[in-house]
């Protein structure tokens, strides 16, 4: 029996906060057992520094990440597409699983405000891994 690696795309408007945190947690917890992408419908120039710091606090370094533009190819290549407030800008293709995670936007927030968003994203990513049948790394 061949193992199928699930593929997940996280999408938010600027790809500078929520989707970056979600992708970082999924990569960190899922390792090579899951393919991870993130993108934005209107990407920012840089990842939110408060998001970088909040993840650093839990041992995840995303300082080298850059916001990426959402492409139809990225959506087509993903099994699960998780939107985080990008609305109608996200292309929809039949046969994909779409989830919408309603989360506070960390834009313009300090690290203290980002921490609860980070922790909620980690909780949801752990749940997603369970749904996908992928054991999270400790």
mmCIF file of C-alpha atoms in Angstrom:
data_model
loop_
_atom_site.group_PDB
_atom_site.id
_atom_site.type_symbol
_atom_site.label_atom_id
_atom_site.label_comp_id
_atom_site.label_asym_id
_atom_site.label_seq_id
_atom_site.Cartn_x
_atom_site.Cartn_y
_atom_site.Cartn_z
ATOM 1 C CA UNK A 1 0.000 0.000 0.000
ATOM 2 C CA UNK A 2 1.485 3.372 -0.967
ATOM 3 C CA UNK A 3 1.370 6.199 1.518
ATOM 4 C CA UNK A 4 -0.325 9.332 0.271
ATOM 5 C CA UNK A 5 1.062 12.600 1.573
ATOM 6 C CA UNK A 6 -1.772 15.074 2.159
ATOM 7 C CA UNK A 7 -1.249 18.599 0.877
ATOM 8 C CA UNK A 8 -2.542 21.689 2.685
ATOM 9 C CA UNK A 9 -2.659 25.320 1.525
ATOM 10 C CA UNK A 10 -3.194 28.145 4.021
ATOM 11 C CA UNK A 11 -4.495 31.392 2.528
ATOM 12 C CA UNK A 12 -4.977 34.856 3.999
ATOM 13 C CA UNK A 13 -4.877 38.278 2.389
ATOM 14 C CA UNK A 14 -1.298 39.335 3.131
ATOM 15 C CA UNK A 15 0.355 35.946 3.856
ATOM 16 C CA UNK A 16 2.195 37.763 6.629
ATOM 17 C CA UNK A 17 0.533 36.479 9.801
ATOM 18 C CA UNK A 18 -2.117 33.795 10.237
ATOM 19 C CA UNK A 19 -1.304 31.708 7.178
ATOM 20 C CA UNK A 20 2.434 31.916 7.938
ATOM 21 C CA UNK A 21 1.848 30.725 11.524
ATOM 22 C CA UNK A 22 -0.412 27.888 10.384
ATOM 23 C CA UNK A 23 2.071 26.739 7.729
ATOM 24 C CA UNK A 24 4.923 26.910 10.239
ATOM 25 C CA UNK A 25 3.029 24.812 12.810
ATOM 26 C CA UNK A 26 1.945 22.256 10.203
ATOM 27 C CA UNK A 27 5.517 21.950 8.897
ATOM 28 C CA UNK A 28 6.908 21.748 12.438
ATOM 29 C CA UNK A 29 4.372 19.189 13.692
ATOM 30 C CA UNK A 30 3.770 17.208 10.494
ATOM 31 C CA UNK A 31 7.298 17.102 9.100
ATOM 32 C CA UNK A 32 7.614 15.343 5.773
ATOM 33 C CA UNK A 33 4.312 13.514 6.341
ATOM 34 C CA UNK A 34 2.379 16.487 4.985
ATOM 35 C CA UNK A 35 2.975 18.985 2.154
ATOM 36 C CA UNK A 36 2.512 22.575 3.278
ATOM 37 C CA UNK A 37 1.933 25.760 1.290
ATOM 38 C CA UNK A 38 0.837 29.259 2.249
ATOM 39 C CA UNK A 39 -0.082 32.243 0.123
ATOM 40 C CA UNK A 40 -1.937 35.530 0.086
ATOM 41 C CA UNK A 41 -4.358 37.169 -2.317
ATOM 42 C CA UNK A 42 -2.479 40.487 -1.810
ATOM 43 C CA UNK A 43 0.862 39.516 -0.221
ATOM 44 C CA UNK A 44 2.681 41.945 2.061
ATOM 45 C CA UNK A 45 6.354 42.792 1.603
ATOM 46 C CA UNK A 46 7.449 40.981 4.770
ATOM 47 C CA UNK A 47 6.164 38.615 7.432
ATOM 48 C CA UNK A 48 4.770 40.437 10.481
ATOM 49 C CA UNK A 49 7.689 40.815 12.966
ATOM 50 C CA UNK A 50 5.365 40.147 15.946
ATOM 51 C CA UNK A 51 4.392 36.829 14.303
ATOM 52 C CA UNK A 52 8.068 35.930 13.800
ATOM 53 C CA UNK A 53 8.745 36.709 17.483
ATOM 54 C CA UNK A 54 5.662 34.827 18.756
ATOM 55 C CA UNK A 55 6.731 31.701 16.857
ATOM 56 C CA UNK A 56 10.341 32.071 18.005
ATOM 57 C CA UNK A 57 9.004 31.863 21.577
ATOM 58 C CA UNK A 58 7.758 28.326 20.856
ATOM 59 C CA UNK A 59 10.918 27.252 19.035
ATOM 60 C CA UNK A 60 9.860 27.837 15.412
ATOM 61 C CA UNK A 61 11.983 30.129 13.228
ATOM 62 C CA UNK A 62 10.198 31.708 10.248
ATOM 63 C CA UNK A 63 12.522 34.706 9.956
ATOM 64 C CA UNK A 64 13.562 33.602 6.446
ATOM 65 C CA UNK A 65 9.965 33.251 5.163
ATOM 66 C CA UNK A 66 8.499 35.730 2.693
ATOM 67 C CA UNK A 67 4.850 36.311 1.745
ATOM 68 C CA UNK A 68 3.870 34.516 -1.465
ATOM 69 C CA UNK A 69 1.167 35.309 -3.986
ATOM 70 C CA UNK A 70 -1.807 32.949 -4.244
ATOM 71 C CA UNK A 71 -1.831 31.058 -7.545
ATOM 72 C CA UNK A 72 -4.435 28.748 -9.035
ATOM 73 C CA UNK A 73 -1.635 26.143 -9.340
ATOM 74 C CA UNK A 74 -1.141 26.168 -5.557
ATOM 75 C CA UNK A 75 -4.865 25.600 -5.025
ATOM 76 C CA UNK A 76 -4.989 22.833 -7.648
ATOM 77 C CA UNK A 77 -2.005 21.064 -6.044
ATOM 78 C CA UNK A 78 -3.584 21.027 -2.567
ATOM 79 C CA UNK A 79 -5.994 18.532 -1.029
ATOM 80 C CA UNK A 80 -7.148 20.918 1.700
ATOM 81 C CA UNK A 81 -7.419 24.710 1.323
ATOM 82 C CA UNK A 82 -7.791 26.653 4.557
ATOM 83 C CA UNK A 83 -8.788 30.289 4.198
ATOM 84 C CA UNK A 84 -8.314 32.853 6.925
ATOM 85 C CA UNK A 85 -10.261 35.893 5.887
ATOM 86 C CA UNK A 86 -9.462 36.189 2.185
ATOM 87 C CA UNK A 87 -13.112 36.069 1.161
ATOM 88 C CA UNK A 88 -13.922 35.734 -2.529
ATOM 89 C CA UNK A 89 -10.290 36.131 -3.624
ATOM 90 C CA UNK A 90 -9.705 32.405 -3.130
ATOM 91 C CA UNK A 91 -10.270 30.297 -6.263
ATOM 92 C CA UNK A 92 -12.553 27.296 -5.754
ATOM 93 C CA UNK A 93 -12.021 23.999 -7.546
ATOM 94 C CA UNK A 94 -14.230 20.896 -7.347
ATOM 95 C CA UNK A 95 -12.848 17.993 -5.335
ATOM 96 C CA UNK A 96 -10.926 20.118 -2.845
ATOM 97 C CA UNK A 97 -11.760 20.354 0.819
ATOM 98 C CA UNK A 98 -12.232 23.958 1.921
ATOM 99 C CA UNK A 99 -12.160 25.158 5.515
ATOM 100 C CA UNK A 100 -12.481 28.724 6.743
ATOM 101 C CA UNK A 101 -10.723 29.465 10.010
ATOM 102 C CA UNK A 102 -12.071 32.665 11.523
ATOM 103 C CA UNK A 103 -9.147 34.095 13.489
ATOM 104 C CA UNK A 104 -8.201 37.555 14.683
ATOM 105 C CA UNK A 105 -5.815 39.328 12.314
ATOM 106 C CA UNK A 106 -2.400 39.913 13.923
ATOM 107 C CA UNK A 107 -1.666 42.855 11.579
ATOM 108 C CA UNK A 108 -0.590 45.887 13.569
ATOM 109 C CA UNK A 109 -0.639 43.931 16.840
ATOM 110 C CA UNK A 110 2.190 43.422 19.304
ATOM 111 C CA UNK A 111 3.536 40.047 20.418
ATOM 112 C CA UNK A 112 1.204 39.954 23.446
ATOM 113 C CA UNK A 113 -1.852 40.149 21.143
ATOM 114 C CA UNK A 114 -0.370 37.614 18.701
ATOM 115 C CA UNK A 115 0.238 34.895 21.335
ATOM 116 C CA UNK A 116 -3.440 33.866 21.753
ATOM 117 C CA UNK A 117 -3.854 33.778 17.935
ATOM 118 C CA UNK A 118 -0.687 31.642 17.696
ATOM 119 C CA UNK A 119 -1.966 29.247 20.356
ATOM 120 C CA UNK A 120 -5.386 28.900 18.673
ATOM 121 C CA UNK A 121 -3.700 28.210 15.319
ATOM 122 C CA UNK A 122 -1.528 25.525 16.930
ATOM 123 C CA UNK A 123 -4.647 23.913 18.439
ATOM 124 C CA UNK A 124 -6.416 23.904 15.061
ATOM 125 C CA UNK A 125 -3.349 22.576 13.214
ATOM 126 C CA UNK A 126 -3.068 19.701 15.710
ATOM 127 C CA UNK A 127 -6.754 18.918 15.073
ATOM 128 C CA UNK A 128 -6.170 19.062 11.320
ATOM 129 C CA UNK A 129 -3.278 16.602 11.606
ATOM 130 C CA UNK A 130 -5.557 14.208 13.494
ATOM 131 C CA UNK A 131 -8.246 14.554 10.778
ATOM 132 C CA UNK A 132 -5.615 13.865 8.096
ATOM 133 C CA UNK A 133 -4.388 10.794 9.963
ATOM 134 C CA UNK A 134 -0.919 12.285 10.435
ATOM 135 C CA UNK A 135 0.758 11.815 13.808
ATOM 136 C CA UNK A 136 2.116 15.086 15.162
ATOM 137 C CA UNK A 137 5.733 15.249 16.225
ATOM 138 C CA UNK A 138 6.208 15.861 19.922
#
